[in-house]
mmCIF file of C-alpha atoms in Angstrom:
data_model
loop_
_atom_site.group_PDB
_atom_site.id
_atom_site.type_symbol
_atom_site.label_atom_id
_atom_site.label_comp_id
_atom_site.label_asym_id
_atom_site.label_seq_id
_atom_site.Cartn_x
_atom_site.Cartn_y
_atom_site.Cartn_z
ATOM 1 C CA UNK B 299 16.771 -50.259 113.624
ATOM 2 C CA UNK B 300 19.597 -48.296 112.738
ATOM 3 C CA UNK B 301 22.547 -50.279 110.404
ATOM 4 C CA UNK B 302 25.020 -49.528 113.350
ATOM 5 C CA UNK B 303 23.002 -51.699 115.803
ATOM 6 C CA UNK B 304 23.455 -54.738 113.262
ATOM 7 C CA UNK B 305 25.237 -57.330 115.139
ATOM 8 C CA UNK B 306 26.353 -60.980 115.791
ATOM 9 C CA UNK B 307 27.134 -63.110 118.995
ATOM 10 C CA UNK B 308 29.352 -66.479 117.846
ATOM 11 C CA UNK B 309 29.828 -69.003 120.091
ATOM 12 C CA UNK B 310 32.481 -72.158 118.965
ATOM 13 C CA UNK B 311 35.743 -72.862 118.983
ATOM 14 C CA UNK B 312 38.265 -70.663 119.193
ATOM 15 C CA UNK B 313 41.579 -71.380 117.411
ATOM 16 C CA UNK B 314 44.654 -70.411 115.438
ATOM 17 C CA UNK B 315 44.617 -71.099 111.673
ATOM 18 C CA UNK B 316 48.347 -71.587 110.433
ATOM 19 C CA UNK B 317 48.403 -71.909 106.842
ATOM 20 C CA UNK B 318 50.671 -72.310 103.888
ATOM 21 C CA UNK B 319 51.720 -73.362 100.454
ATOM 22 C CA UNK B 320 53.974 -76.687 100.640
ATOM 23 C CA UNK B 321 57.434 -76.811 98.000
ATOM 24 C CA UNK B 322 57.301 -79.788 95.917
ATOM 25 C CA UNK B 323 60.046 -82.082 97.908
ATOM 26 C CA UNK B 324 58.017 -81.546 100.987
ATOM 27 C CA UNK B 325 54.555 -82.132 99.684
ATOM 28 C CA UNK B 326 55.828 -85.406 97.825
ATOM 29 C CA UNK B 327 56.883 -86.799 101.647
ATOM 30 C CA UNK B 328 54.002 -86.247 103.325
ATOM 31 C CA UNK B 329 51.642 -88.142 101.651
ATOM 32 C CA UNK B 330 48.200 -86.303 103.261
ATOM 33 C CA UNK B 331 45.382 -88.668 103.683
ATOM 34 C CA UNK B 332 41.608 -87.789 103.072
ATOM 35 C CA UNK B 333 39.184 -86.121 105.380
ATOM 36 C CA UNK B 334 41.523 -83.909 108.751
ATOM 37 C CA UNK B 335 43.967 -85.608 111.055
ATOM 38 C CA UNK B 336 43.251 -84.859 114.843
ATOM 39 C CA UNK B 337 46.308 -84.858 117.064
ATOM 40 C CA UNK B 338 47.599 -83.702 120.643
ATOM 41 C CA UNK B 339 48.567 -80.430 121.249
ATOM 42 C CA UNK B 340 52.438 -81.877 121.320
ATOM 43 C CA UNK B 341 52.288 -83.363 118.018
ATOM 44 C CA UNK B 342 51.132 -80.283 116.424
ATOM 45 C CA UNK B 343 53.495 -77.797 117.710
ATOM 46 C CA UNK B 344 56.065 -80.594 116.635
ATOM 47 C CA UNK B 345 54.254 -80.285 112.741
ATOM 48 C CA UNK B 346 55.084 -76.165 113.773
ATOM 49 C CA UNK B 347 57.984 -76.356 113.878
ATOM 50 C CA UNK B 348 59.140 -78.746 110.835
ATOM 51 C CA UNK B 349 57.022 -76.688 108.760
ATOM 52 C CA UNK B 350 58.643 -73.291 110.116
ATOM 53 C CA UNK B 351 62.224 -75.488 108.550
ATOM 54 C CA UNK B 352 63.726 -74.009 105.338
ATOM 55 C CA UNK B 353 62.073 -75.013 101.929
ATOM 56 C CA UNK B 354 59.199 -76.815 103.905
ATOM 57 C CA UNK B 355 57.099 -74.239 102.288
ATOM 58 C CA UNK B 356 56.430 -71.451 99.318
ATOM 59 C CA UNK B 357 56.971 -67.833 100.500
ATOM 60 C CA UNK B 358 55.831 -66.285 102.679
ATOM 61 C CA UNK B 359 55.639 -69.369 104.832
ATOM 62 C CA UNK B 360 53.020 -70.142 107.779
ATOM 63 C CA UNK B 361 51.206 -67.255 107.891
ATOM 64 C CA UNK B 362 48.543 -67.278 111.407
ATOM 65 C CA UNK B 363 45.268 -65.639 111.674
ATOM 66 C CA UNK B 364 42.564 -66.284 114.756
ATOM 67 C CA UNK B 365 40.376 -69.092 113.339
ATOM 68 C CA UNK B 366 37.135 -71.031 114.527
ATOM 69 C CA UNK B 367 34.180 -70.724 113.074
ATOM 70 C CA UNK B 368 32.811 -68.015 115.989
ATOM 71 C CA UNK B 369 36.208 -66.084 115.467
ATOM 72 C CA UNK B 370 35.424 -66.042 111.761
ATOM 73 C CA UNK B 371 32.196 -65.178 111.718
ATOM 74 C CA UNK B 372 32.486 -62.624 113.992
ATOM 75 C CA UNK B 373 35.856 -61.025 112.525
ATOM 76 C CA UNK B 374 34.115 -60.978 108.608
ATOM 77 C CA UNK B 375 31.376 -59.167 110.499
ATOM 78 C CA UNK B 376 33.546 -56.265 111.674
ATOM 79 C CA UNK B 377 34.650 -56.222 108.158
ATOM 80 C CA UNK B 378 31.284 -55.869 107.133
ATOM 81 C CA UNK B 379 30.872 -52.560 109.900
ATOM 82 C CA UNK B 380 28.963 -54.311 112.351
ATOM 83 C CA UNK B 381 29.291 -55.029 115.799
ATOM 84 C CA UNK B 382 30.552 -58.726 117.036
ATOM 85 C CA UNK B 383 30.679 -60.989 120.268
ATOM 86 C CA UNK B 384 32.728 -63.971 120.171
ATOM 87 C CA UNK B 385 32.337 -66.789 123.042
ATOM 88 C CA UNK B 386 35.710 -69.037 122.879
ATOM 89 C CA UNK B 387 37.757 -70.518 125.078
ATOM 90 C CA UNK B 388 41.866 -69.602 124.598
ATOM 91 C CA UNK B 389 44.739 -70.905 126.158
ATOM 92 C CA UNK B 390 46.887 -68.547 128.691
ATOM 93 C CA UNK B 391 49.928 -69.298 126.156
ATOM 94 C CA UNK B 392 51.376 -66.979 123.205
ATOM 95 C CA UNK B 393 49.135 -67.866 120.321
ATOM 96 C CA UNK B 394 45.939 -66.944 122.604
ATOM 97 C CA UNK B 395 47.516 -63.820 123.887
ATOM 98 C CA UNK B 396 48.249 -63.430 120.026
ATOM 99 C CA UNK B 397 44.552 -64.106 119.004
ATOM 100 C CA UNK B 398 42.948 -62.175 122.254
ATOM 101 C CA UNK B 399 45.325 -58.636 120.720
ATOM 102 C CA UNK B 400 44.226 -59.389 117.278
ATOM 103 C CA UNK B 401 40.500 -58.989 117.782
ATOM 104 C CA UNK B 402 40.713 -56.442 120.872
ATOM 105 C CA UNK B 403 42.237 -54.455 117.463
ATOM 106 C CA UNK B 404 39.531 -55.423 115.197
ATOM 107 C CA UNK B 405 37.019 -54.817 117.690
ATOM 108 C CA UNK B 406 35.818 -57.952 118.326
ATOM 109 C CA UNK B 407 34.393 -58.094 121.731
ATOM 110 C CA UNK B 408 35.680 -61.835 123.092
ATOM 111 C CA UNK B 409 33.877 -63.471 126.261
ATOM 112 C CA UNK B 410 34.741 -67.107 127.284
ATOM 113 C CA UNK B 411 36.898 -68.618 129.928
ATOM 114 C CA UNK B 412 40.778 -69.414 129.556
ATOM 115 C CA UNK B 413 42.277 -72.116 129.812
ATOM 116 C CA UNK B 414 46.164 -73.953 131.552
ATOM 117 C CA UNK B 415 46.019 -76.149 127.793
ATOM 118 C CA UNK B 416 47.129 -75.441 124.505
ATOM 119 C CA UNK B 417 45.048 -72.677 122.571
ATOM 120 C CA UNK B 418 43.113 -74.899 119.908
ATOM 121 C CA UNK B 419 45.060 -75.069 116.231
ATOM 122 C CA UNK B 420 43.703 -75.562 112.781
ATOM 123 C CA UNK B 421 47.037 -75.990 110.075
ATOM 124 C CA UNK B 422 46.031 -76.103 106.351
ATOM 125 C CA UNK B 423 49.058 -76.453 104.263
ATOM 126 C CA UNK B 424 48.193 -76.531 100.444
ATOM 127 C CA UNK B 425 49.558 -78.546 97.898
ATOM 128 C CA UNK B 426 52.388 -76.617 95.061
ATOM 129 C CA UNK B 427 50.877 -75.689 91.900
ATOM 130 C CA UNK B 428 52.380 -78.604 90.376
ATOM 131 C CA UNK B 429 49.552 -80.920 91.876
ATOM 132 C CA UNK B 430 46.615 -78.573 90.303
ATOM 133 C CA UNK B 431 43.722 -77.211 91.900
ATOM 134 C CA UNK B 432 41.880 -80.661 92.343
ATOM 135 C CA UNK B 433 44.480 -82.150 94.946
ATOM 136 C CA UNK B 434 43.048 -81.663 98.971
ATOM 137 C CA UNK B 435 45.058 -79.894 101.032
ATOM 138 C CA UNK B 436 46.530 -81.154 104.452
ATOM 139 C CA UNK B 437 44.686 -80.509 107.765
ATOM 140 C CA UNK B 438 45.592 -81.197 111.008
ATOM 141 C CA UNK B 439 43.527 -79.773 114.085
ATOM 142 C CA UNK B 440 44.622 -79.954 117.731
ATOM 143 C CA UNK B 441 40.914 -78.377 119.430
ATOM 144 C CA UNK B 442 42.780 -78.740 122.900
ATOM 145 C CA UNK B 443 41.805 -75.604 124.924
ATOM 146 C CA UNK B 444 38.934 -75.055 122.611
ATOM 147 C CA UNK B 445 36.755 -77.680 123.420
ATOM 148 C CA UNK B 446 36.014 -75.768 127.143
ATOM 149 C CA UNK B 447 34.243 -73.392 125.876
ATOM 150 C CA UNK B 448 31.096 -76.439 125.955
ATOM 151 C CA UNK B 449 29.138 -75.463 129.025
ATOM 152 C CA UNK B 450 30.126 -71.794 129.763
ATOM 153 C CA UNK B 451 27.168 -70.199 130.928
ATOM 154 C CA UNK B 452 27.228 -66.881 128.423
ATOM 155 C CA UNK B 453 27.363 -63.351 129.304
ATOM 156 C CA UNK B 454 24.256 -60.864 129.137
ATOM 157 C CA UNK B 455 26.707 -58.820 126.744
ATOM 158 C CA UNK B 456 25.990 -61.783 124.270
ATOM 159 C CA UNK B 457 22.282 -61.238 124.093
ATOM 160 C CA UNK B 458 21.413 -58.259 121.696
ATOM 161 C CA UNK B 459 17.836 -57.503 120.081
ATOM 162 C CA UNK B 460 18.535 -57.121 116.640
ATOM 163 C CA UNK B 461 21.336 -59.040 116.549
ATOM 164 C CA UNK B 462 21.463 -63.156 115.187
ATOM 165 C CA UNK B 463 23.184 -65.518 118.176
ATOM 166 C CA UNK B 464 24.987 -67.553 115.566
ATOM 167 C CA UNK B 465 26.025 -71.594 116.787
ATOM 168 C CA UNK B 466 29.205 -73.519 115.895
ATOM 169 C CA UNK B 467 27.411 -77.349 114.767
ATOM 170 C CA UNK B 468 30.811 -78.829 116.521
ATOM 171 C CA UNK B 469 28.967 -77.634 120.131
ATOM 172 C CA UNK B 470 26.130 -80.036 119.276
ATOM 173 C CA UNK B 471 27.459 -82.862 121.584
ATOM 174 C CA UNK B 472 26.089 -80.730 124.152
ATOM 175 C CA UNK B 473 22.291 -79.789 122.718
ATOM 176 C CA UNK B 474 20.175 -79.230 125.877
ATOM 177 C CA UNK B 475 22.863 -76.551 126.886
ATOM 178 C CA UNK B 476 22.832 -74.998 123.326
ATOM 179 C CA UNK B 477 19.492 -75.546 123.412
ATOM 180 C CA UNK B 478 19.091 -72.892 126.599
ATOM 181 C CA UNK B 479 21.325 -70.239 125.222
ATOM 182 C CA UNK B 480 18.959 -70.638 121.878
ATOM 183 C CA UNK B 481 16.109 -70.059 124.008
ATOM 184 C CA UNK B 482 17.641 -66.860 125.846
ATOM 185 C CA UNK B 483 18.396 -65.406 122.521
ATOM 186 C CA UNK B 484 14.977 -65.634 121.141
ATOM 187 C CA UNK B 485 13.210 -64.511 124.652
ATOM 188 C CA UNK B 486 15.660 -60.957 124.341
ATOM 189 C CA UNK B 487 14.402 -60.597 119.824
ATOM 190 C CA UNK B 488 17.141 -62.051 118.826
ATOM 191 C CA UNK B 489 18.023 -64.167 115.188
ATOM 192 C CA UNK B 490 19.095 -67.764 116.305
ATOM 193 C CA UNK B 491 21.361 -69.502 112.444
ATOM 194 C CA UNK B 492 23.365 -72.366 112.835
ATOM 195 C CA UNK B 493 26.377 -73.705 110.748
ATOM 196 C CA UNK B 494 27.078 -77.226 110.566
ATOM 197 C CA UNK B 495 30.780 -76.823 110.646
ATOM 198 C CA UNK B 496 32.100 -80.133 109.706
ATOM 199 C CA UNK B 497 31.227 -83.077 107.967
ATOM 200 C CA UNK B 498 32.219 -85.144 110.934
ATOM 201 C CA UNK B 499 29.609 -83.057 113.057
ATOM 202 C CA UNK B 500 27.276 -83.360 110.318
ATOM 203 C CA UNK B 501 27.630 -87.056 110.136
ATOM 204 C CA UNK B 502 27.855 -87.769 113.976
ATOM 205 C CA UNK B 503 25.390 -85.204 115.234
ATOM 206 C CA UNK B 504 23.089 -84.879 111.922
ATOM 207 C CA UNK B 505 19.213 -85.429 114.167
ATOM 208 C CA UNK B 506 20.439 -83.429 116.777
ATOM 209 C CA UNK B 507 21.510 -80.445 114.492
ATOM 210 C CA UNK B 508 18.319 -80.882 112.642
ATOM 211 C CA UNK B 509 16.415 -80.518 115.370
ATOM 212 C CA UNK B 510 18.047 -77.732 117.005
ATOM 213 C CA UNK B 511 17.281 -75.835 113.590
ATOM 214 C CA UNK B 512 13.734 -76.720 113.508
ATOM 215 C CA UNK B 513 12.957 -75.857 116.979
ATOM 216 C CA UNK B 514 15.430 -72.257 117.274
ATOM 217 C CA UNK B 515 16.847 -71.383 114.243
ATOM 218 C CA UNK B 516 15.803 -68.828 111.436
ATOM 219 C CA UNK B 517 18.673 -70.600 109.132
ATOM 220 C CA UNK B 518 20.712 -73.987 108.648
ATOM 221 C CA UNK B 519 23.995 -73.072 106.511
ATOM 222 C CA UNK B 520 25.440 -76.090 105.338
ATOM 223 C CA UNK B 521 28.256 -76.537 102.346
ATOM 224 C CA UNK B 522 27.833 -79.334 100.108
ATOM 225 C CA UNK B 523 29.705 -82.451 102.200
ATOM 226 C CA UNK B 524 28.117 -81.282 105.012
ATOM 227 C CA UNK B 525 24.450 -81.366 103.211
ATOM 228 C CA UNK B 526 25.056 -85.220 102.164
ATOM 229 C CA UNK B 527 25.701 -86.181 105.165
ATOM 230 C CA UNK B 528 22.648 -84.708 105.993
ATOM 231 C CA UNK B 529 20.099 -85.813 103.589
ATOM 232 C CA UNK B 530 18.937 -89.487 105.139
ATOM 233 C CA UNK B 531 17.971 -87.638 108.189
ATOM 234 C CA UNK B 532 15.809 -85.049 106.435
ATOM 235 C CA UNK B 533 14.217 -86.817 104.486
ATOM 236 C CA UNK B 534 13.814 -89.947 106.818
ATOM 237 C CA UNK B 535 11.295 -86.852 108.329
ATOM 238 C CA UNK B 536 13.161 -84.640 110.028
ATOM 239 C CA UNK B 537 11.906 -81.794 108.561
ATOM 240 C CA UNK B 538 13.629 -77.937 109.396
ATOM 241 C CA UNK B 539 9.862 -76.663 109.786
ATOM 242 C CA UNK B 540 10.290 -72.910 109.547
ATOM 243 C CA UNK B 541 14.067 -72.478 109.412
ATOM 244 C CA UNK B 542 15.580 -71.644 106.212
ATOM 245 C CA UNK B 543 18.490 -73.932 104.815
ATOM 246 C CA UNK B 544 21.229 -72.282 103.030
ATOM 247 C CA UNK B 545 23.663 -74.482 101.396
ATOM 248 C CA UNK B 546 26.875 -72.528 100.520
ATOM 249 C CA UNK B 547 28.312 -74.322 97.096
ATOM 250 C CA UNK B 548 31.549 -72.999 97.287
ATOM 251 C CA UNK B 549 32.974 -71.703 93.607
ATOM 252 C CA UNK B 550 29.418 -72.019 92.326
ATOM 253 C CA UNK B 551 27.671 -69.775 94.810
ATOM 254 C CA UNK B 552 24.777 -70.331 97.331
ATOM 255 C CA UNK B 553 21.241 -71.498 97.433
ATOM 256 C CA UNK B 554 18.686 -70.632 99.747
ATOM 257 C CA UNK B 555 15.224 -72.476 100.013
ATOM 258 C CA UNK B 556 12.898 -70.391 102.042
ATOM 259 C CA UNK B 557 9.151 -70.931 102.778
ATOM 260 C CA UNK B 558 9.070 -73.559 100.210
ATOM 261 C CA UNK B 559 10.804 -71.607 97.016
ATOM 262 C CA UNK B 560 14.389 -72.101 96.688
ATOM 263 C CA UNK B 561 16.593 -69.252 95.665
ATOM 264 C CA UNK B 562 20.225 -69.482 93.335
ATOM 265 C CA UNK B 563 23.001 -67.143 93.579
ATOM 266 C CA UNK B 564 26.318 -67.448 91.638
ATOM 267 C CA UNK B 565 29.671 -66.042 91.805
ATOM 268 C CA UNK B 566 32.548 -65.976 90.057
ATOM 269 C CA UNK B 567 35.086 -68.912 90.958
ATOM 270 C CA UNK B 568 38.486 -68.240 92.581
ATOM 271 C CA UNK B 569 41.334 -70.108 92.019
ATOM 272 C CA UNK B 570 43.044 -69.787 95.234
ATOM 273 C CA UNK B 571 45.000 -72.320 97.484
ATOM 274 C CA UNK B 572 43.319 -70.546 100.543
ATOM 275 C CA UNK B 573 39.844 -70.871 101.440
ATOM 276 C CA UNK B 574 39.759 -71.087 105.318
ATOM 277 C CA UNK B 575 36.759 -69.092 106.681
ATOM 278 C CA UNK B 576 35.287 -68.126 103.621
ATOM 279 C CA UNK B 577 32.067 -70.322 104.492
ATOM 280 C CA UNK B 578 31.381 -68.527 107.757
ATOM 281 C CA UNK B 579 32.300 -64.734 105.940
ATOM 282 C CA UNK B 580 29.375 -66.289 103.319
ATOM 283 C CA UNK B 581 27.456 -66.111 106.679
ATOM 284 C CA UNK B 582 28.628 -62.944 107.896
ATOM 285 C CA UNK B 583 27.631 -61.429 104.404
ATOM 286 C CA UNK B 584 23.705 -63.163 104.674
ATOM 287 C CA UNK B 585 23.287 -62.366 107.769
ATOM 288 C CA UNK B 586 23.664 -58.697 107.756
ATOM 289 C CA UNK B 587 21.431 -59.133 104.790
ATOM 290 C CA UNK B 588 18.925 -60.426 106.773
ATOM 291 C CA UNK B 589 18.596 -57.851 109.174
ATOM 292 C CA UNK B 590 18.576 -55.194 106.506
ATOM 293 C CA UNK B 591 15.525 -56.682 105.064
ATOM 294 C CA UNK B 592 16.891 -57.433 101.885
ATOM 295 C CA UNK B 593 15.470 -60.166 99.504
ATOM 296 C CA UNK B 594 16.691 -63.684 99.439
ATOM 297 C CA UNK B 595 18.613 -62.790 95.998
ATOM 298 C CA UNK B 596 20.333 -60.292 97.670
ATOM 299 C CA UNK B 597 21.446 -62.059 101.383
ATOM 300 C CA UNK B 598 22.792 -64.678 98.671
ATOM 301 C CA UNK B 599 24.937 -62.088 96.796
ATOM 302 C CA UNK B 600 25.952 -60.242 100.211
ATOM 303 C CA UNK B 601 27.195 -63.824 101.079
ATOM 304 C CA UNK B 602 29.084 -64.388 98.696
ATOM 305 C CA UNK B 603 30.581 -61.042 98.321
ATOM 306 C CA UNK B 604 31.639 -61.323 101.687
ATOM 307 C CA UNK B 605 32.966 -64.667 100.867
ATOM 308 C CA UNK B 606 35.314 -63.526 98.078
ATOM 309 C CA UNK B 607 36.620 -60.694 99.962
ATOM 310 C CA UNK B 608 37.563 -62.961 102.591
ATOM 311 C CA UNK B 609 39.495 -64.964 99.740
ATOM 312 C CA UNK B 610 41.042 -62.111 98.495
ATOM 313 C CA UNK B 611 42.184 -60.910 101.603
ATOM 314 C CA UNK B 612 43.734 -64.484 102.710
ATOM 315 C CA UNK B 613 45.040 -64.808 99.164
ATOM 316 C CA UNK B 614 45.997 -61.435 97.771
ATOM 317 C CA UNK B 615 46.867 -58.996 100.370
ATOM 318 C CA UNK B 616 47.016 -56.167 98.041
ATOM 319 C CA UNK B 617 43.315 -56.015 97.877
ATOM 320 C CA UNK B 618 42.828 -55.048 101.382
ATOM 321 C CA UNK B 619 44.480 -55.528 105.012
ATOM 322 C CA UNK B 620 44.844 -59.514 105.687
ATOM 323 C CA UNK B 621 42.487 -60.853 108.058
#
C-alpha cells in the first residue's frame, strides 16, 4: 500500500478549544477546582466573554482552534500527510461554521449531522508563570451540540482498507452502536484503536471500554489518570486479549506492551502552558507508524514526535503554522 493511501476515520466529539494564559489578578479570583467543570452552553459563552475583558489574560488572549479528540486526531494526521475523516456533530452557529472552514482548509473531510444547539466548547485557561508549572489549569467544557453525534449511522466514505477507524472512549455510553461501526470497519480491512479520552469515561465506562478493545481493537491508548482508573478492571480479569495498550506518559514519553513484551520510548519534556491535543497527535504519530510497518520503538518515537510538534505549534508559532 502506497504511503498516500495511509489514512484515519475519527469519530467523537466535535468542539472548539479556546485557550489562554490567565494575568495574575485574574487567576488569584478564580480559584479553579480539581478535575473539569461541565456547564450549559449559556454559562460558557458568559466565561467568553469575561475572559475576552481587558487584563483577564496574557497576550495574545483566547486563541480558538477546532478541538475533540476526532478533530484532533484527524487534523495531526493531515499534518502528518495523510488522509482524514472526521464524524462530529457542529452547531449551525459561528464557531461551527468557524471549525467546518478550518478543516475544509486543512483537508479534513468532516461527515456528521448539525445541529439548532450550541457547537460543543472545551476552554483551558492556564495559570501565570508565577504559579509554576505544577499548578492545573482551568477547564470548563460545554459538549452541547456534540453529544449528537451518538447514534449517527456513518457514511461509507468513513470505511477505508488500510486505514485505522479510530473511537472517542466518551462515545462508550453507547457500546452496541460503537460496537457495529467497529464491526463494519474490520469486515472492509480496516485498523479499529481506541482512546480513552477522559478519566471520567475511564472511571464510569472502564468494563465497557475494556471490552470493546478486546473484542475490536488493535490498540487501547490511555495516559496515565486514565490507566489508574483502569487497573481494578484489568486485572479483576478483564484482560485486552490481542489488542495492544499504549499508555502515553506525557513529558516522559510512551510505552507500548505488545504480545506480551512491553516497549519504552522517551522524549524530551516541554515546558509549555499548552498541551491540548497533544495525546491524540501521540496517536496520529503511532498510528501512521503502524501502517508503515515500523517496529514498536519506532510507532513510539513517531508518537511522540508528532506529539511535540503539536506542542510546538500550540505553543510557539514560529516553528510552524498554528493548528
Amino acid at each position: 500500500m502506497s504511503k498516500a493511501s495511509f489514512g484515519i476515520s475519527a469519530i467523537g466529539h466535535g468542539l472548539m478549544d479556546a485557550t489562554g494564559v490567565a494575568s495574575i489578578d485574574y487567576w488569584e479570583r478564580l480559584k479553579p477546582g480539581s478535575g473539569p467543570s461541565h456547564v450549559s452552553s449559556d454559562e460558557a459563552s458568559a466565561l467568553l466573554d469575561e475572559l475576552r475583558i481587558e487584563g483577564a489574560l496574557a497576550g495574545p488572549g483566547l486563541v480558538f482552534n477546532p478541538g475533540g479528540g476526532a478533530l484532533n486526531i484527524a487534523v495531526a494526521a493531515r499534518t502528518l500527510g495523510m488522509q482524514a475523516v472526521a464524524a462530529a456533530c457542529l452547531g449551525t452557529d459561528s464557531l461551527g461554521a468557524e471549525i467546518r472552514a478550518r478543516l475544509e482548509a486543512l483537508g479534513v473531510f468532516l461527515v456528521g449531522p448539525s445541529s439548532k444547539k450550541a457547537t460543543g466548547l472545551f476552554i483551558s485557561i492556564s495559570p501565570p508563570p508565577e504559579c509554576g508549572s505544577k499548578t492545573e489549569p482551568m477547564v470548563v467544557v460545554s459538549p452541547s451540540a456534540a453529544r449528537e453525534i451518538h447514534g449517527y449511522d456513518a457514511q461509507e466514505t468513513m470505511f477505508r482498507p488500510g486505514w485505522y477507524f479510530h473511537v472517542d472512549g466518551l462515545l462508550m455510553d453507547r457500546a452496541d452502536w460503537l460496537s457495529s461501526l467497529a464491526r463494519e470497519a474490520k469486515a472492509k480491512g480496516m485498523g479499529v484503536s481506541l482512546d480513552a479520552s477522559t478519566v471520567h469515561a475511564a472511571r464510569s465506562r472502564g468494563r465497557e471500554l475494556v471490552r470493546f478493545a478486546a473484542e475490536f481493537c488493535d490498540y487501547f491508548f490511555v495516559n496515565e489518570r486514565e490507566y489508574d482508573s483502569l487497573v481494578k478492571v484489568l486485572s479483576a480479569g478483564e484482560g485486552l486479549g490481542s489488542c495492544s495498550l499504549v499508555r502515553k506518559l506525557g513529558p516522559r514519553g510512551a510505552m507500548l506492551t505488545k504480545d506480551g513484551e512491553t516497549f519504552l520510548s522517551e522524549t524530551e519534556p516541554m515546558d509549555v502552558p499548552f498541551e491540548v491535543g497533544a495525546g491524540d497527535a501521540f496517536a496520529a504519530g503511532f498510528l501512521k507508524a503502524s501502517m508503515e510497518d515500523r517496529s514498536p520503538k519506532e510507532m513510539l518515537a513517531m508518537g511522540n514526535v508528532s506529539a511535540g510538534a503539536r506542542l510546538k505549534a500550540l505553543n510557539f508559532p514560529a516553528f510552524g503554522t498554528p493548528l
